[in-house]
PDB file of C-alpha atoms and ligand atoms in Angstrom:
ATOM      1  CA  UNK T   1       0.028   0.085  -0.007  1.00 53.00           C
ATOM      2  CA  UNK T   2       1.151   3.486  -0.891  1.00 67.00           C
ATOM      3  CA  UNK T   3      -0.036   6.809   0.394  1.00 69.00           C
ATOM      4  CA  UNK T   4       0.610   9.793  -2.004  1.00 71.00           C
ATOM      5  CA  UNK T   5      -0.003  13.250  -0.679  1.00 68.00           C
ATOM      6  CA  UNK T   6       0.328  16.172  -2.748  1.00 66.00           C
ATOM      7  CA  UNK T   7       0.437  18.672  -0.049  1.00 61.00           C
ATOM      8  CA  UNK T   8       0.938  21.749  -2.230  1.00 66.00           C
ATOM      9  CA  UNK T   9       1.871  22.632  -5.780  1.00 69.00           C
ATOM     10  CA  UNK T  10       4.846  20.482  -6.766  1.00 86.00           C
ATOM     11  CA  UNK T  11       5.328  19.117  -3.309  1.00 87.00           C
ATOM     12  CA  UNK T  12       4.590  15.471  -2.737  1.00 90.00           C
ATOM     13  CA  UNK T  13       4.956  12.922  -0.224  1.00 90.00           C
ATOM     14  CA  UNK T  14       4.803   9.197  -0.995  1.00 91.00           C
ATOM     15  CA  UNK T  15       4.667   6.674   1.911  1.00 91.00           C
ATOM     16  CA  UNK T  16       5.509   3.096   1.277  1.00 91.00           C
ATOM     17  CA  UNK T  17       4.771   0.040   3.587  1.00 89.00           C
ATOM     18  CA  UNK T  18       8.370  -1.117   3.402  1.00 88.00           C
ATOM     19  CA  UNK T  19      11.807  -0.198   2.171  1.00 87.00           C
ATOM     20  CA  UNK T  20      11.752  -2.674  -0.766  1.00 88.00           C
ATOM     21  CA  UNK T  21       8.576  -1.040  -2.152  1.00 91.00           C
ATOM     22  CA  UNK T  22      10.309   2.412  -1.637  1.00 91.00           C
ATOM     23  CA  UNK T  23      13.512   1.396  -3.298  1.00 89.00           C
ATOM     24  CA  UNK T  24      11.624  -0.100  -6.447  1.00 88.00           C
ATOM     25  CA  UNK T  25       9.256   2.999  -6.820  1.00 90.00           C
ATOM     26  CA  UNK T  26      12.130   5.534  -6.366  1.00 87.00           C
ATOM     27  CA  UNK T  27      14.373   3.467  -8.815  1.00 84.00           C
ATOM     28  CA  UNK T  28      11.494   3.174 -11.253  1.00 87.00           C
ATOM     29  CA  UNK T  29      10.601   7.005 -10.753  1.00 86.00           C
ATOM     30  CA  UNK T  30      14.132   7.939 -11.268  1.00 83.00           C
ATOM     31  CA  UNK T  31      14.641   5.882 -14.512  1.00 84.00           C
ATOM     32  CA  UNK T  32      11.542   7.009 -15.920  1.00 88.00           C
ATOM     33  CA  UNK T  33      12.659  10.469 -15.630  1.00 84.00           C
ATOM     34  CA  UNK T  34      15.996   9.557 -17.505  1.00 83.00           C
ATOM     35  CA  UNK T  35      13.918   7.775 -20.159  1.00 83.00           C
ATOM     36  CA  UNK T  36      11.432  10.681 -20.501  1.00 84.00           C
ATOM     37  CA  UNK T  37      14.301  13.178 -21.536  1.00 80.00           C
ATOM     38  CA  UNK T  38      14.347  13.514 -25.158  1.00 69.00           C
ATOM     39  CA  UNK T  39      17.190  11.058 -26.572  1.00 70.00           C
ATOM     40  CA  UNK T  40      19.692  13.464 -27.552  1.00 72.00           C
ATOM     41  CA  UNK T  41      19.579  15.305 -24.254  1.00 83.00           C
ATOM     42  CA  UNK T  42      21.773  14.180 -21.193  1.00 90.00           C
ATOM     43  CA  UNK T  43      20.068  13.836 -17.762  1.00 93.00           C
ATOM     44  CA  UNK T  44      22.164  15.048 -14.873  1.00 96.00           C
ATOM     45  CA  UNK T  45      21.694  13.545 -11.372  1.00 96.00           C
ATOM     46  CA  UNK T  46      23.278  14.323  -8.146  1.00 98.00           C
ATOM     47  CA  UNK T  47      23.360  11.159  -5.818  1.00 98.00           C
ATOM     48  CA  UNK T  48      22.974  11.492  -2.103  1.00 97.00           C
ATOM     49  CA  UNK T  49      25.309   9.711   0.243  1.00 96.00           C
ATOM     50  CA  UNK T  50      25.026   7.736   3.361  1.00 94.00           C
ATOM     51  CA  UNK T  51      23.508   4.260   3.652  1.00 94.00           C
ATOM     52  CA  UNK T  52      19.851   4.686   2.538  1.00 94.00           C
ATOM     53  CA  UNK T  53      20.678   5.059  -1.320  1.00 95.00           C
ATOM     54  CA  UNK T  54      22.266   1.511  -1.326  1.00 95.00           C
ATOM     55  CA  UNK T  55      18.919  -0.299  -1.722  1.00 91.00           C
ATOM     56  CA  UNK T  56      18.000   2.188  -4.573  1.00 92.00           C
ATOM     57  CA  UNK T  57      21.334   1.658  -6.297  1.00 95.00           C
ATOM     58  CA  UNK T  58      21.264  -2.224  -6.039  1.00 93.00           C
ATOM     59  CA  UNK T  59      17.651  -2.203  -7.475  1.00 91.00           C
ATOM     60  CA  UNK T  60      18.595   0.052 -10.469  1.00 91.00           C
ATOM     61  CA  UNK T  61      21.599  -2.314 -11.105  1.00 94.00           C
ATOM     62  CA  UNK T  62      19.550  -5.442 -10.857  1.00 93.00           C
ATOM     63  CA  UNK T  63      16.635  -4.068 -12.885  1.00 91.00           C
ATOM     64  CA  UNK T  64      17.833  -1.527 -15.231  1.00 89.00           C
ATOM     65  CA  UNK T  65      21.379  -2.402 -16.298  1.00 92.00           C
ATOM     66  CA  UNK T  66      20.218  -3.326 -19.615  1.00 91.00           C
ATOM     67  CA  UNK T  67      17.338  -0.927 -20.465  1.00 83.00           C
ATOM     68  CA  UNK T  68      18.671   2.410 -19.793  1.00 85.00           C
ATOM     69  CA  UNK T  69      20.824   4.331 -22.086  1.00 87.00           C
ATOM     70  CA  UNK T  70      23.550   5.186 -19.634  1.00 91.00           C
ATOM     71  CA  UNK T  71      25.415   7.193 -22.307  1.00 90.00           C
ATOM     72  CA  UNK T  72      22.654   9.781 -21.608  1.00 90.00           C
ATOM     73  CA  UNK T  73      23.155   9.921 -17.742  1.00 92.00           C
ATOM     74  CA  UNK T  74      25.642  12.400 -16.091  1.00 96.00           C
ATOM     75  CA  UNK T  75      26.238  11.419 -12.591  1.00 97.00           C
ATOM     76  CA  UNK T  76      27.406  13.720  -9.850  1.00 98.00           C
ATOM     77  CA  UNK T  77      27.579  13.721  -6.185  1.00 98.00           C
ATOM     78  CA  UNK T  78      25.628  16.096  -3.756  1.00 98.00           C
ATOM     79  CA  UNK T  79      28.242  15.609  -1.218  1.00 98.00           C
ATOM     80  CA  UNK T  80      31.292  13.624  -0.335  1.00 98.00           C
ATOM     81  CA  UNK T  81      33.445  12.796   2.645  1.00 98.00           C
ATOM     82  CA  UNK T  82      37.102  13.953   2.414  1.00 98.00           C
ATOM     83  CA  UNK T  83      38.554  10.517   2.283  1.00 98.00           C
ATOM     84  CA  UNK T  84      40.103   8.610  -0.686  1.00 98.00           C
ATOM     85  CA  UNK T  85      37.773   6.963  -3.083  1.00 98.00           C
ATOM     86  CA  UNK T  86      38.608   3.320  -1.584  1.00 98.00           C
ATOM     87  CA  UNK T  87      37.793   4.455   2.016  1.00 98.00           C
ATOM     88  CA  UNK T  88      34.704   2.899   3.579  1.00 98.00           C
ATOM     89  CA  UNK T  89      33.282   6.257   4.324  1.00 98.00           C
ATOM     90  CA  UNK T  90      33.361   7.304   0.651  1.00 98.00           C
ATOM     91  CA  UNK T  91      29.899   7.873  -0.961  1.00 98.00           C
ATOM     92  CA  UNK T  92      31.742   7.215  -4.316  1.00 98.00           C
ATOM     93  CA  UNK T  93      32.932   3.857  -3.098  1.00 98.00           C
ATOM     94  CA  UNK T  94      29.418   2.735  -2.136  1.00 98.00           C
ATOM     95  CA  UNK T  95      27.876   3.989  -5.468  1.00 98.00           C
ATOM     96  CA  UNK T  96      30.560   2.342  -7.517  1.00 98.00           C
ATOM     97  CA  UNK T  97      30.254  -1.003  -5.755  1.00 98.00           C
ATOM     98  CA  UNK T  98      26.401  -1.014  -5.770  1.00 97.00           C
ATOM     99  CA  UNK T  99      25.947   0.573  -9.130  1.00 97.00           C
ATOM    100  CA  UNK T 100      28.646   1.870 -11.272  1.00 98.00           C
ATOM    101  CA  UNK T 101      30.566  -1.625 -11.489  1.00 98.00           C
ATOM    102  CA  UNK T 102      27.233  -3.150 -12.462  1.00 97.00           C
ATOM    103  CA  UNK T 103      26.180  -1.038 -15.449  1.00 96.00           C
ATOM    104  CA  UNK T 104      27.741   0.105 -18.721  1.00 95.00           C
ATOM    105  CA  UNK T 105      28.111   3.698 -17.923  1.00 96.00           C
ATOM    106  CA  UNK T 106      31.101   5.596 -19.482  1.00 96.00           C
ATOM    107  CA  UNK T 107      33.664   6.516 -16.962  1.00 97.00           C
ATOM    108  CA  UNK T 108      33.633  10.089 -18.091  1.00 97.00           C
ATOM    109  CA  UNK T 109      29.948  10.352 -17.352  1.00 97.00           C
ATOM    110  CA  UNK T 110      30.796  10.004 -13.505  1.00 98.00           C
ATOM    111  CA  UNK T 111      32.017  13.207 -11.780  1.00 98.00           C
ATOM    112  CA  UNK T 112      33.574  12.155  -8.683  1.00 98.00           C
ATOM    113  CA  UNK T 113      34.235  14.677  -5.816  1.00 98.00           C
ATOM    114  CA  UNK T 114      37.889  13.934  -5.110  1.00 98.00           C
ATOM    115  CA  UNK T 115      37.715  13.527  -1.300  1.00 98.00           C
ATOM    116  CA  UNK T 116      41.308  12.771  -1.168  1.00 98.00           C
ATOM    117  CA  UNK T 117      42.280  16.351  -2.230  1.00 98.00           C
ATOM    118  CA  UNK T 118      42.839  19.314  -0.098  1.00 98.00           C
ATOM    119  CA  UNK T 119      39.067  20.411   0.592  1.00 98.00           C
ATOM    120  CA  UNK T 120      39.067  24.088  -0.131  1.00 98.00           C
ATOM    121  CA  UNK T 121      40.663  23.554  -3.497  1.00 98.00           C
ATOM    122  CA  UNK T 122      38.472  20.644  -4.302  1.00 98.00           C
ATOM    123  CA  UNK T 123      35.287  22.507  -3.553  1.00 98.00           C
ATOM    124  CA  UNK T 124      36.512  25.115  -6.034  1.00 98.00           C
ATOM    125  CA  UNK T 125      37.450  22.546  -8.530  1.00 98.00           C
ATOM    126  CA  UNK T 126      34.118  20.760  -8.298  1.00 98.00           C
ATOM    127  CA  UNK T 127      32.276  24.030  -8.579  1.00 98.00           C
ATOM    128  CA  UNK T 128      34.005  24.696 -12.007  1.00 98.00           C
ATOM    129  CA  UNK T 129      32.926  21.002 -12.992  1.00 98.00           C
ATOM    130  CA  UNK T 130      29.388  21.831 -12.280  1.00 98.00           C
ATOM    131  CA  UNK T 131      29.631  25.128 -14.018  1.00 98.00           C
ATOM    132  CA  UNK T 132      30.970  23.550 -17.015  1.00 98.00           C
ATOM    133  CA  UNK T 133      28.980  20.316 -17.219  1.00 97.00           C
ATOM    134  CA  UNK T 134      25.461  21.442 -16.181  1.00 97.00           C
ATOM    135  CA  UNK T 135      22.843  23.727 -17.754  1.00 96.00           C
ATOM    136  CA  UNK T 136      22.321  27.021 -15.921  1.00 97.00           C
ATOM    137  CA  UNK T 137      19.273  28.839 -14.591  1.00 97.00           C
ATOM    138  CA  UNK T 138      19.307  31.712 -12.093  1.00 95.00           C
ATOM    139  CA  UNK T 139      22.950  32.177 -12.782  1.00 96.00           C
ATOM    140  CA  UNK T 140      23.569  28.724 -11.241  1.00 97.00           C
ATOM    141  CA  UNK T 141      24.127  25.191 -12.402  1.00 98.00           C
ATOM    142  CA  UNK T 142      20.934  23.342 -12.604  1.00 97.00           C
ATOM    143  CA  UNK T 143      20.669  19.499 -11.952  1.00 97.00           C
ATOM    144  CA  UNK T 144      17.726  17.713 -13.606  1.00 95.00           C
ATOM    145  CA  UNK T 145      17.565  15.547 -10.368  1.00 95.00           C
ATOM    146  CA  UNK T 146      19.081  15.909  -6.995  1.00 97.00           C
ATOM    147  CA  UNK T 147      18.667  12.978  -4.507  1.00 97.00           C
ATOM    148  CA  UNK T 148      18.875  13.870  -0.854  1.00 98.00           C
ATOM    149  CA  UNK T 149      18.959  11.911   2.391  1.00 98.00           C
ATOM    150  CA  UNK T 150      18.185  13.232   5.866  1.00 98.00           C
ATOM    151  CA  UNK T 151      20.006  13.058   9.103  1.00 98.00           C
ATOM    152  CA  UNK T 152      18.411  12.615  12.352  1.00 98.00           C
ATOM    153  CA  UNK T 153      19.724  16.213  13.113  1.00 97.00           C
ATOM    154  CA  UNK T 154      18.032  17.591  10.120  1.00 98.00           C
ATOM    155  CA  UNK T 155      21.232  17.865   7.907  1.00 98.00           C
ATOM    156  CA  UNK T 156      20.995  17.112   4.269  1.00 98.00           C
ATOM    157  CA  UNK T 157      23.694  16.780   1.785  1.00 98.00           C
ATOM    158  CA  UNK T 158      26.582  17.945   4.076  1.00 98.00           C
ATOM    159  CA  UNK T 159      24.836  21.007   5.408  1.00 98.00           C
ATOM    160  CA  UNK T 160      24.705  20.629   9.041  1.00 98.00           C
ATOM    161  CA  UNK T 161      22.537  22.714  11.451  1.00 98.00           C
ATOM    162  CA  UNK T 162      25.546  24.135  13.184  1.00 97.00           C
ATOM    163  CA  UNK T 163      26.873  25.529   9.793  1.00 97.00           C
ATOM    164  CA  UNK T 164      23.257  26.370   8.164  1.00 96.00           C
ATOM    165  CA  UNK T 165      24.643  29.456   6.657  1.00 95.00           C
ATOM    166  CA  UNK T 166      26.296  27.264   4.065  1.00 95.00           C
ATOM    167  CA  UNK T 167      22.742  26.460   2.841  1.00 96.00           C
ATOM    168  CA  UNK T 168      22.316  30.050   1.396  1.00 92.00           C
ATOM    169  CA  UNK T 169      25.906  30.093   0.309  1.00 94.00           C
ATOM    170  CA  UNK T 170      26.721  32.093  -2.891  1.00 93.00           C
ATOM    171  CA  UNK T 171      29.162  29.405  -3.615  1.00 96.00           C
ATOM    172  CA  UNK T 172      28.342  26.410  -5.711  1.00 98.00           C
ATOM    173  CA  UNK T 173      30.196  24.024  -3.474  1.00 98.00           C
ATOM    174  CA  UNK T 174      31.254  24.596   0.090  1.00 98.00           C
ATOM    175  CA  UNK T 175      33.414  22.770   2.533  1.00 98.00           C
ATOM    176  CA  UNK T 176      31.823  21.569   5.837  1.00 98.00           C
ATOM    177  CA  UNK T 177      32.759  19.539   8.897  1.00 98.00           C
ATOM    178  CA  UNK T 178      30.696  16.857  10.554  1.00 97.00           C
ATOM    179  CA  UNK T 179      29.734  18.224  13.880  1.00 97.00           C
ATOM    180  CA  UNK T 180      30.690  14.995  15.822  1.00 96.00           C
ATOM    181  CA  UNK T 181      33.523  13.497  13.922  1.00 97.00           C
ATOM    182  CA  UNK T 182      34.793  16.842  12.588  1.00 97.00           C
ATOM    183  CA  UNK T 183      35.374  14.894   9.236  1.00 98.00           C
ATOM    184  CA  UNK T 184      35.640  17.334   6.479  1.00 98.00           C
ATOM    185  CA  UNK T 185      32.949  17.197   3.782  1.00 98.00           C
ATOM    186  CA  UNK T 186      32.624  18.885   0.312  1.00 98.00           C
ATOM    187  CA  UNK T 187      28.916  19.552  -0.519  1.00 98.00           C
ATOM    188  CA  UNK T 188      26.832  21.440  -2.925  1.00 98.00           C
ATOM    189  CA  UNK T 189      25.166  24.497  -1.395  1.00 98.00           C
ATOM    190  CA  UNK T 190      21.398  24.839  -0.752  1.00 98.00           C
ATOM    191  CA  UNK T 191      21.342  27.517  -3.586  1.00 97.00           C
ATOM    192  CA  UNK T 192      22.239  24.735  -5.894  1.00 98.00           C
ATOM    193  CA  UNK T 193      19.898  22.132  -4.343  1.00 98.00           C
ATOM    194  CA  UNK T 194      17.035  24.648  -4.746  1.00 97.00           C
ATOM    195  CA  UNK T 195      17.829  25.320  -8.412  1.00 97.00           C
ATOM    196  CA  UNK T 196      17.196  21.792  -9.330  1.00 97.00           C
ATOM    197  CA  UNK T 197      14.300  20.864 -11.601  1.00 95.00           C
ATOM    198  CA  UNK T 198      13.601  17.860  -9.203  1.00 94.00           C
ATOM    199  CA  UNK T 199      14.492  17.032  -5.690  1.00 97.00           C
ATOM    200  CA  UNK T 200      13.773  13.620  -4.272  1.00 96.00           C
ATOM    201  CA  UNK T 201      14.342  13.006  -0.427  1.00 97.00           C
ATOM    202  CA  UNK T 202      14.559   9.403   0.322  1.00 96.00           C
ATOM    203  CA  UNK T 203      14.224   8.813   4.049  1.00 96.00           C
ATOM    204  CA  UNK T 204      13.620   5.467   5.775  1.00 96.00           C
ATOM    205  CA  UNK T 205      13.592   3.960   9.339  1.00 96.00           C
ATOM    206  CA  UNK T 206      11.986   5.055  12.816  1.00 96.00           C
ATOM    207  CA  UNK T 207      15.150   7.005  13.819  1.00 97.00           C
ATOM    208  CA  UNK T 208      14.149   9.598  11.210  1.00 97.00           C
ATOM    209  CA  UNK T 209      10.318   9.727  12.259  1.00 96.00           C
ATOM    210  CA  UNK T 210      10.870  12.732  14.677  1.00 95.00           C
ATOM    211  CA  UNK T 211      12.816  14.866  12.248  1.00 96.00           C
ATOM    212  CA  UNK T 212      10.371  14.098   9.249  1.00 95.00           C
ATOM    213  CA  UNK T 213       7.536  15.066  11.386  1.00 92.00           C
ATOM    214  CA  UNK T 214       9.143  18.369  12.505  1.00 92.00           C
ATOM    215  CA  UNK T 215      10.035  19.342   9.029  1.00 93.00           C
ATOM    216  CA  UNK T 216       7.049  18.138   7.207  1.00 90.00           C
ATOM    217  CA  UNK T 217       4.580  19.710   9.747  1.00 87.00           C
ATOM    218  CA  UNK T 218       6.739  22.881   9.296  1.00 84.00           C
ATOM    219  CA  UNK T 219       7.069  23.290  13.157  1.00 82.00           C
ATOM    220  CA  UNK T 220       8.350  26.720  14.455  1.00 84.00           C
ATOM    221  CA  UNK T 221      11.488  24.926  15.353  1.00 87.00           C
ATOM    222  CA  UNK T 222      11.972  23.295  11.926  1.00 91.00           C
ATOM    223  CA  UNK T 223      13.868  26.242  10.198  1.00 92.00           C
ATOM    224  CA  UNK T 224      16.833  25.488  12.193  1.00 95.00           C
ATOM    225  CA  UNK T 225      17.131  22.342  10.183  1.00 97.00           C
ATOM    226  CA  UNK T 226      18.937  22.671   6.850  1.00 98.00           C
ATOM    227  CA  UNK T 227      16.587  20.006   5.149  1.00 98.00           C
ATOM    228  CA  UNK T 228      13.663  22.228   6.120  1.00 96.00           C
ATOM    229  CA  UNK T 229      15.153  25.108   3.780  1.00 96.00           C
ATOM    230  CA  UNK T 230      14.883  22.496   0.727  1.00 97.00           C
ATOM    231  CA  UNK T 231      12.367  24.275  -1.496  1.00 94.00           C
ATOM    232  CA  UNK T 232      12.988  24.315  -5.078  1.00 94.00           C
ATOM    233  CA  UNK T 233      12.570  27.543  -6.859  1.00 90.00           C
ATOM    234  CA  UNK T 234      10.574  26.286  -9.979  1.00 91.00           C
ATOM    235  CA  UNK T 235      11.123  22.543  -9.422  1.00 92.00           C
ATOM    236  CA  UNK T 236       9.359  19.752  -7.899  1.00 94.00           C
ATOM    237  CA  UNK T 237       9.969  18.285  -4.407  1.00 95.00           C
ATOM    238  CA  UNK T 238       9.079  14.693  -3.578  1.00 94.00           C
ATOM    239  CA  UNK T 239       9.606  13.015  -0.098  1.00 94.00           C
ATOM    240  CA  UNK T 240       9.838   9.102  -0.434  1.00 94.00           C
ATOM    241  CA  UNK T 241       9.310   7.772   3.002  1.00 94.00           C
ATOM    242  CA  UNK T 242       8.723   4.417   4.435  1.00 92.00           C
ATOM    243  CA  UNK T 243       5.968   3.890   7.078  1.00 90.00           C
ATOM    244  CA  UNK T 244       8.478   3.883   9.907  1.00 93.00           C
ATOM    245  CA  UNK T 245       9.917   7.173   8.962  1.00 94.00           C
ATOM    246  CA  UNK T 246       6.604   8.666   8.458  1.00 92.00           C
ATOM    247  CA  UNK T 247       4.796   7.118  11.510  1.00 90.00           C
ATOM    248  CA  UNK T 248       4.826  10.593  13.510  1.00 90.00           C
ATOM    249  CA  UNK T 249       3.290  12.582  10.574  1.00 87.00           C
ATOM    250  CA  UNK T 250       0.049  14.142  11.574  1.00 75.00           C
ATOM    251  CA  UNK T 251      -3.044  12.615  10.414  1.00 71.00           C
ATOM    252  CA  UNK T 252      -4.091  15.524   8.239  1.00 62.00           C
ATOM    253  CA  UNK T 253      -1.085  14.850   5.955  1.00 65.00           C
ATOM    254  CA  UNK T 254      -1.898  11.079   5.942  1.00 62.00           C
ATOM    255  CA  UNK T 255      -5.577  11.574   5.528  1.00 63.00           C
ATOM    256  CA  UNK T 256      -5.030  14.001   2.586  1.00 58.00           C
ATOM    257  CA  UNK T 257      -3.197  11.150   0.912  1.00 54.00           C
ATOM    258  CA  UNK T 258      -4.571   9.046  -1.882  1.00 42.00           C
ATOM    259  CA  UNK T 259      -4.325   5.321  -0.656  1.00 37.00           C
ATOM    260  CA  UNK T 260      -3.162   3.502  -3.740  1.00 32.00           C
TER     261      UNK T 260
HETATM  262  C1  6PG V 301      26.158  11.759   3.702  1.00 54.00           C
HETATM  263  C2  6PG V 301      24.767  12.223   3.025  1.00 54.00           C
HETATM  264  C3  6PG V 301      23.958  12.609   4.160  1.00 54.00           C
HETATM  265  C4  6PG V 301      22.934  11.430   4.334  1.00 54.00           C
HETATM  266  C5  6PG V 301      22.279  11.640   5.557  1.00 54.00           C
HETATM  267  C6  6PG V 301      21.328  10.283   5.825  1.00 54.00           C
HETATM  268  O1  6PG V 301      27.292  11.907   2.964  1.00 54.00           O
HETATM  269  O2  6PG V 301      26.244  11.293   4.768  1.00 54.00           O
HETATM  270  O3  6PG V 301      24.745  12.886   2.062  1.00 54.00           O
HETATM  271  O4  6PG V 301      23.231  13.679   3.849  1.00 54.00           O
HETATM  272  O5  6PG V 301      22.177  11.299   3.244  1.00 54.00           O
HETATM  273  O6  6PG V 301      23.126  11.666   6.577  1.00 54.00           O
HETATM  274  O7  6PG V 301      22.287   9.111   5.894  1.00 54.00           O
HETATM  275  P1  6PG V 301      21.705   7.817   6.042  1.00 54.00           P
HETATM  276  O8  6PG V 301      21.113   7.275   4.813  1.00 54.00           O
HETATM  277  O9  6PG V 301      22.895   6.821   6.195  1.00 54.00           O
HETATM  278  O10 6PG V 301      20.590   7.584   7.207  1.00 54.00           O
END
């Protein structure tokens, strides 16, 4: 069973009864967007990091390896930990193992954030990569799709609550530091996130239920969370949630939903 709530123009919440259904639908949805793009146009996507996307990547690799024109897809990263690409913390390493190694995407279509480099210089380099490989709108690089995860503290990409000023940075990429581990991160800024044509949050698990409820109910305190500032200028915003992550959502949101 899925609940689909269009809670206002271009904003949708989709709730799935389990992670498998969420992964399958998210993968189908993203791949359909790739297919819908006219044949000669590339599709640009910024992948999210962390552990949640692993199931999505696996489903795509298992079900779409042969029926997507991977030449059309330009894959970027919304953020990366400042570690080498073979480090277990690397978002690239996870995406490579779960997806890139299982599909025939040309290496030049994958734009890795070089986490092993000096962070400030890498943030500048990656900003130039985005500027020269994406279309532009509002004088900023524009992604077709930005995938985002959500931390329990309300961070998204690598924009953390204690560095929320980086959300509205006038830079394309920023250097951030994880508040607990102090690990450096490279992240696209919120200005670039909100410039995307489509933003898809993928959030699962009961540990995210509190933050989901705060952000989606737009509670007074929610503006201190970077994820609450995600609001595409002209694009679409879709929250893909499982029932665990959505369990505290107020009933109005759920009642507005169309039970499929
Ligand atoms: C990262 C991510 C980050 C992640 C959230 C959720 O590099 O860690 O980009 O924003 O999406 O922290 O992570 P989980 O999916 O592991 O819960």
